[in-house]
Coordinates of C-alpha atoms in Angstrom, one line a residue:
X1 CA -44.4 60.0 39.8
X2 CA -42.7 63.3 39.1
X3 CA -42.4 65.5 42.2
X4 CA -44.7 68.4 42.2
X5 CA -44.2 71.0 45.0
X6 CA -47.2 71.5 47.2
X7 CA -48.6 74.9 47.9
X8 CA -46.9 74.8 51.3
X9 CA -43.3 74.3 49.8
X10 CA -43.6 76.5 46.7
X11 CA -42.1 80.0 47.1
X12 CA -44.5 83.0 47.0
X13 CA -44.7 84.4 43.6
X14 CA -42.7 87.7 43.3
X15 CA -42.0 89.9 40.4
X16 CA -38.6 89.3 38.8
X17 CA -36.7 90.8 35.8
X18 CA -35.5 88.4 33.2
X19 CA -32.1 89.1 31.8
X20 CA -30.6 87.6 28.6
X21 CA -28.1 84.7 29.0
X22 CA -24.8 86.5 29.2
X23 CA -22.9 83.5 27.8
X24 CA -24.8 84.0 24.6
X25 CA -23.8 87.6 24.3
X26 CA -22.6 87.2 20.7
X27 CA -25.6 85.1 19.7
X28 CA -28.6 87.2 20.9
X29 CA -31.7 87.9 18.7
X30 CA -32.2 91.5 17.7
X31 CA -34.7 92.3 20.5
X32 CA -32.3 90.9 23.1
X33 CA -29.4 92.9 21.6
X34 CA -31.4 96.1 21.8
X35 CA -32.0 95.5 25.5
X36 CA -28.8 93.7 26.5
X37 CA -26.4 96.2 25.0
X38 CA -27.8 98.8 27.4
X39 CA -27.4 96.6 30.5
X40 CA -24.0 94.9 30.1
X41 CA -23.1 96.0 33.6
X42 CA -25.9 93.8 34.9
X43 CA -24.7 90.7 33.1
X44 CA -21.0 90.8 33.7
X45 CA -18.6 92.0 36.4
X46 CA -17.5 95.6 35.8
X47 CA -15.2 98.3 37.0
X48 CA -16.0 102.0 36.8
X49 CA -14.0 104.4 34.6
X50 CA -14.5 107.6 36.7
X51 CA -15.2 111.0 35.2
X52 CA -13.7 114.1 36.6
X53 CA -15.6 116.7 38.7
X54 CA -16.4 119.0 35.7
X55 CA -17.6 117.9 32.3
X56 CA -16.3 119.6 29.2
X57 CA -19.2 121.5 27.6
X58 CA -20.6 120.3 24.4
X59 CA -20.0 122.8 21.6
X60 CA -22.9 122.7 19.2
X61 CA -23.0 124.0 15.7
X62 CA -25.9 124.4 13.3
X63 CA -27.7 121.1 12.9
X64 CA -26.7 119.2 9.8
X65 CA -29.6 119.0 7.3
X66 CA -28.5 115.7 6.0
X67 CA -29.8 113.7 3.0
X68 CA -27.8 110.9 1.5
X69 CA -28.0 108.9 -1.7
X70 CA -28.1 105.1 -1.5
X71 CA -29.4 102.3 -3.8
X72 CA -30.8 104.9 -6.2
X73 CA -32.8 106.7 -3.5
X74 CA -32.4 109.9 -1.6
X75 CA -32.9 109.2 2.1
X76 CA -33.0 111.1 5.4
X77 CA -31.4 110.5 8.8
X78 CA -34.7 109.2 10.0
X79 CA -34.7 106.6 7.2
X80 CA -31.2 105.6 8.1
X81 CA -32.0 105.1 11.8
X82 CA -35.2 103.1 11.1
X83 CA -33.6 100.9 8.3
X84 CA -30.5 100.1 10.3
X85 CA -31.8 99.7 13.9
X86 CA -29.7 102.7 15.1
X87 CA -29.5 103.4 18.9
X88 CA -27.2 106.4 18.7
X89 CA -25.8 108.6 15.9
X90 CA -23.4 111.5 16.5
X91 CA -21.7 113.7 13.9
X92 CA -19.0 116.2 15.0
X93 CA -17.4 118.6 12.5
X94 CA -14.6 121.0 13.5
X95 CA -15.1 120.1 17.1
X96 CA -18.8 121.0 17.0
X97 CA -21.7 118.6 17.4
X98 CA -23.8 119.0 14.3
X99 CA -26.1 115.9 14.7
X100 CA -27.1 113.9 17.7
X101 CA -29.8 111.3 17.6
X102 CA -31.1 108.5 19.8
X103 CA -33.2 105.5 19.0
X104 CA -34.3 102.1 20.4
X105 CA -35.0 103.7 23.7
X106 CA -31.4 104.8 24.4
X107 CA -31.2 108.1 26.2
X108 CA -28.4 110.7 26.5
X109 CA -26.1 109.6 29.3
X110 CA -27.0 105.9 29.1
X111 CA -24.1 103.6 28.4
X112 CA -24.2 101.3 25.4
X113 CA -21.8 98.4 24.7
X114 CA -18.7 99.5 22.9
X115 CA -18.1 96.0 21.6
X116 CA -14.6 95.9 19.9
X117 CA -14.4 99.7 19.4
X118 CA -12.7 99.7 22.8
X119 CA -9.8 97.8 21.2
X120 CA -8.9 101.1 19.4
X121 CA -9.2 103.0 22.7
X122 CA -6.8 100.6 24.4
X123 CA -4.3 101.6 21.7
X124 CA -4.5 105.2 23.1
X125 CA -3.5 103.9 26.5
X126 CA -0.4 102.1 25.2
X127 CA 0.8 105.5 23.9
X128 CA 0.3 106.9 27.3
X129 CA 2.2 104.1 29.0
X130 CA 5.2 104.5 26.6
X131 CA 5.2 108.2 27.3
X132 CA 5.1 107.6 31.1
X133 CA 7.9 105.1 30.8
X134 CA 5.8 102.2 32.1
X135 CA 6.3 100.4 28.8
X136 CA 9.8 100.8 27.5
X137 CA 9.0 100.2 23.8
X138 CA 6.3 98.6 21.7
X139 CA 8.9 96.2 20.6
X140 CA 9.3 94.8 24.1
X141 CA 8.4 91.2 24.4
X142 CA 5.1 90.4 26.2
X143 CA 6.9 88.2 28.7
X144 CA 8.9 91.2 30.0
X145 CA 5.6 92.2 31.6
X146 CA 3.8 88.9 31.8
X147 CA 6.4 86.2 32.6
X148 CA 3.7 83.6 33.1
X149 CA 3.3 83.6 29.2
X150 CA 6.8 82.2 28.8
X151 CA 5.7 78.6 28.0
X152 CA 2.8 79.7 25.8
X153 CA 2.3 80.5 22.1
X154 CA 2.9 84.2 23.2
X155 CA 6.5 83.5 24.3
X156 CA 8.1 85.3 21.4
X157 CA 5.4 87.9 20.8
X158 CA 5.9 91.7 21.2
X159 CA 3.6 94.4 22.4
X160 CA 3.6 95.8 18.8
X161 CA 2.4 92.4 17.5
X162 CA -0.5 92.3 20.0
X163 CA -1.5 95.8 18.8
X164 CA -1.4 94.8 15.1
X165 CA -3.2 91.5 15.5
X166 CA -0.1 89.6 14.3
X167 CA 0.8 87.5 17.3
X168 CA 0.6 84.4 15.1
X169 CA -1.2 82.5 17.8
X170 CA -4.1 80.2 16.7
X171 CA -7.5 81.8 17.5
X172 CA -10.9 81.3 16.0
X173 CA -13.2 84.4 16.0
X174 CA -16.3 82.7 14.7
X175 CA -19.4 84.2 16.4
X176 CA -21.8 81.5 15.1
X177 CA -19.8 78.6 16.6
X178 CA -20.4 78.2 20.3
X179 CA -17.1 76.2 20.5
X180 CA -15.0 78.8 18.8
X181 CA -12.3 80.5 20.9
X182 CA -14.2 83.8 21.0
X183 CA -17.4 82.1 22.4
X184 CA -15.4 80.1 24.9
X185 CA -13.8 83.4 26.0
X186 CA -17.3 84.9 26.2
X187 CA -18.6 82.0 28.4
X188 CA -15.6 82.3 30.7
X189 CA -16.6 86.0 31.2
X190 CA -20.2 85.1 31.8
X191 CA -19.2 82.5 34.3
X192 CA -16.8 85.0 36.0
X193 CA -14.0 82.5 36.2
X194 CA -10.9 84.1 37.9
X195 CA -8.0 83.8 35.6
X196 CA -10.0 81.8 33.1
X197 CA -9.3 83.8 30.0
X198 CA -5.5 84.0 30.7
X199 CA -5.4 80.2 31.1
X200 CA -7.2 79.8 27.9
X201 CA -4.7 82.1 26.1
X202 CA -1.8 80.2 27.7
X203 CA -3.0 77.0 26.1
X204 CA -3.3 78.4 22.5
X205 CA -0.6 77.0 20.1
X206 CA 1.4 79.2 17.7
X207 CA 0.2 79.0 14.1
X208 CA 2.4 81.6 12.3
X209 CA 5.7 83.3 13.1
X210 CA 5.0 86.5 15.2
X211 CA 4.7 89.6 13.1
X212 CA 4.3 87.7 9.8
X213 CA 0.5 87.3 9.5
X214 CA -2.5 89.4 10.3
X215 CA -5.4 87.6 11.9
X216 CA -8.3 89.2 13.9
X217 CA -7.9 88.0 17.5
X218 CA -9.8 89.4 20.5
X219 CA -7.5 87.4 22.7
X220 CA -4.5 89.5 21.6
X221 CA -6.2 92.7 22.9
X222 CA -7.2 91.0 26.2
X223 CA -3.5 90.2 26.7
X224 CA -2.5 93.8 25.8
X225 CA -4.7 95.0 28.6
X226 CA -2.9 92.6 31.0
X227 CA 0.4 94.0 29.8
X228 CA -0.8 97.6 30.5
X229 CA -1.9 96.7 34.0
X230 CA 1.3 94.9 34.8
X231 CA 3.4 97.7 33.4
X232 CA 1.6 100.6 35.0
X233 CA 0.7 98.9 38.3
X234 CA -2.8 100.2 37.9
X235 CA -6.2 98.8 36.9
X236 CA -7.1 99.6 33.3
X237 CA -10.1 101.5 34.5
X238 CA -8.0 103.8 36.8
X239 CA -5.4 104.3 34.1
X240 CA -8.1 105.2 31.5
X241 CA -9.7 107.6 34.0
X242 CA -6.4 109.3 34.7
X243 CA -5.0 109.4 31.1
X244 CA -8.1 110.1 29.1
X245 CA -11.5 110.2 30.8
X246 CA -10.8 113.0 33.2
X247 CA -8.5 115.1 31.0
X248 CA -11.1 114.9 28.2
X249 CA -13.8 116.1 30.6
X250 CA -16.1 113.2 30.0
X251 CA -19.7 113.7 31.0
X252 CA -20.5 110.2 32.3
X253 CA -18.8 107.4 34.2
X254 CA -18.0 104.5 31.9
X255 CA -17.0 100.9 32.7
X256 CA -14.9 98.0 31.7
X257 CA -16.2 94.5 31.8
X258 CA -14.1 92.2 34.0
X259 CA -13.1 88.6 33.6
X260 CA -14.3 87.9 37.1
X261 CA -15.5 89.9 40.2
X262 CA -12.6 92.2 41.0
X263 CA -10.5 90.7 38.2
X264 CA -8.8 91.8 35.0
X265 CA -10.5 94.3 32.7
X266 CA -11.4 93.2 29.2
X267 CA -9.4 95.5 27.0
X268 CA -10.9 94.4 23.7
X269 CA -14.7 94.2 24.0
X270 CA -18.0 95.0 25.8
X271 CA -17.1 98.1 27.7
X272 CA -19.9 100.6 28.4
X273 CA -19.9 104.3 27.4
X274 CA -22.3 107.0 26.5
X275 CA -22.6 108.3 22.9
X276 CA -21.3 111.8 23.6
X277 CA -18.3 110.5 25.5
X278 CA -17.4 108.2 22.6
X279 CA -17.6 111.3 20.5
X280 CA -15.3 113.2 22.9
X281 CA -12.7 110.5 22.7
X282 CA -12.9 110.3 18.9
X283 CA -12.6 114.1 18.7
X284 CA -9.3 113.8 20.7
X285 CA -8.0 111.5 18.0
X286 CA -9.3 113.8 15.3
X287 CA -7.3 116.6 16.9
X288 CA -4.1 114.5 16.9
X289 CA -4.3 114.0 20.7
X290 CA -4.4 117.8 21.6
X291 CA -7.2 119.3 23.6
X292 CA -7.4 123.1 24.2
X293 CA -3.7 123.3 23.4
X294 CA -2.7 120.6 25.8
X295 CA -1.2 117.3 24.5
X296 CA -3.3 114.5 26.0
X297 CA -1.6 111.9 23.9
X298 CA 2.1 111.7 23.1
X299 CA 3.1 113.8 20.0
X300 CA 2.9 111.7 16.9
X301 CA 1.1 108.8 18.6
X302 CA -2.1 109.2 16.5
X303 CA 0.1 109.1 13.3
X304 CA 1.7 105.9 14.7
X305 CA -1.7 104.3 15.3
X306 CA -2.9 105.3 11.9
X307 CA 0.1 103.9 10.0
X308 CA -0.7 100.8 8.0
X309 CA 0.9 97.7 9.5
X310 CA -1.1 95.1 7.4
X311 CA -3.5 95.0 4.5
X312 CA -6.8 93.4 5.3
X313 CA -7.3 90.1 3.3
X314 CA -9.8 90.3 0.5
X315 CA -11.9 87.5 2.0
X316 CA -12.2 89.1 5.4
X317 CA -15.5 90.2 6.8
X318 CA -17.5 92.0 4.1
X319 CA -18.5 94.9 6.4
X320 CA -14.9 96.1 6.4
X321 CA -15.0 96.4 2.6
X322 CA -18.4 98.1 2.7
X323 CA -16.9 100.9 4.8
X324 CA -13.8 101.2 2.6
X325 CA -11.5 99.6 5.1
X326 CA -8.4 98.1 3.6
X327 CA -5.7 98.2 6.3
X328 CA -5.0 97.8 10.0
X329 CA -2.6 99.8 12.2
X330 CA -2.2 100.0 16.0
X331 CA -5.7 98.8 16.9
X332 CA -7.4 101.0 14.2
X333 CA -8.9 100.1 10.9
X334 CA -7.7 102.2 8.0
X335 CA -9.0 103.4 4.6
X336 CA -7.1 104.4 1.5
X337 CA -8.3 108.0 1.8
X338 CA -6.9 108.7 5.3
X339 CA -9.8 107.7 7.6
X340 CA -9.4 105.7 10.8
X341 CA -12.2 103.5 12.2
X342 CA -12.9 101.8 15.5
X343 CA -15.2 98.9 14.7
X344 CA -17.2 96.7 17.0
X345 CA -19.6 93.7 16.7
X346 CA -23.1 94.2 15.4
X347 CA -22.9 97.8 14.1
X348 CA -20.7 99.8 16.6
X349 CA -18.7 102.1 14.5
X350 CA -16.5 105.2 15.1
X351 CA -15.3 107.0 12.0
X352 CA -12.6 109.7 12.1
X353 CA -11.2 111.7 9.2
X354 CA -8.5 113.9 10.7
X355 CA -7.8 116.0 7.6
X356 CA -11.5 116.8 7.3
X357 CA -12.0 117.2 11.1
X358 CA -15.0 114.8 10.9
X359 CA -16.2 112.3 13.5
X360 CA -19.2 110.0 13.0
X361 CA -20.3 107.6 15.8
X362 CA -22.9 104.9 15.1
X363 CA -24.4 102.6 17.7
X364 CA -26.7 100.0 16.4
X365 CA -28.1 96.5 16.4
X366 CA -27.1 94.6 13.3
X367 CA -28.7 91.1 13.4
X368 CA -26.5 88.1 14.2
X369 CA -26.0 85.8 11.2
X370 CA -28.6 83.2 12.3
X371 CA -31.2 86.0 12.4
X372 CA -30.4 87.6 9.1
X373 CA -33.4 87.5 6.7
X374 CA -33.3 86.9 3.0
X375 CA -34.0 90.6 2.5
X376 CA -31.2 91.9 4.7
X377 CA -29.4 94.8 3.1
X378 CA -25.8 95.9 3.5
X379 CA -26.1 98.1 6.6
X380 CA -22.4 99.2 6.5
X381 CA -22.7 100.2 2.9
X382 CA -25.6 102.4 3.9
X383 CA -23.6 103.9 6.7
X384 CA -20.8 104.5 4.2
X385 CA -23.2 106.4 2.1
X386 CA -24.3 108.5 5.0
X387 CA -20.7 109.2 6.0
X388 CA -19.9 110.3 2.4
X389 CA -22.8 112.7 2.6
X390 CA -21.4 114.1 5.9
X391 CA -18.0 114.6 4.2
X392 CA -19.7 116.4 1.3

């Protein structure tokens, strides 16, 4: 007979909070996404990016009375948020907040998962490390800083090639396949395996000559974070705090997810930041790295990041096309009309048009492919329409 615990051996019933399975982070249903993206620090090991003692005040302009045209209809901001499961929407023009909205229960000051938008933020830190002399050149080989990669597919890869997703190392970024490299990486993070991701990267074979082929690879940016830590002798969180978070006067502490307790930060995904602080960081990029007359980023670094290194293949993810993205630079997606975008899984978007002094930050819950209904519309196309209305 199956064993059934008696009343004497069963524990006393106590209230417990159920958390989503962290290893399925890239496979959650929309309700789990809306909850889980707010509590990433409860699901993974993290390290705090500390703010400074004084937050830089938010400068507010007159609220944008925004209507946008899409699919033959004129729609409102409220329509946009409801139709696209938006948790946060921020528009900054000429350094002034002209629209700030929250949905799905997200509150000002709460951290939401950055997803891969943090890849673009990591590119800012590389510029700081070159300025500080910690990294001699973006053309330095990775093994100069990480000699343990000498016998791997990364043996001939440079820092530049990590930044431009052109390492040539074989990597599968298929979110619907639990055996893909990106999901095996995610499981290692969920299991908090010390050194697990680095061992996984060491085992990947080369597929193309370094620098010859663009292929989206979250592993490349993970390794870039390892290079930064080895070069600077600091944790990524501390370096981010010193170089950007405190100089920009961020309002809230942020965090990086770690590969294990006390381990290496994940430079390319699932950090946690508040909406306004994402806007502050984007505003720094929009201002060419200058804040109140002080150069926070090295002169010319934003231009360098925004220089096209590769065209995006026509058959790549349709969301990129819906937003007008055609190229990739140093960790940033690029459009033909001069915009730079940081883009993350499931609707996390940061749009920057430097010439127009415009920033749009969108935090959302786009459904995973297995939850997409037959009536699903192109959410990024609708975001594009809203951005065009902001530009107008």
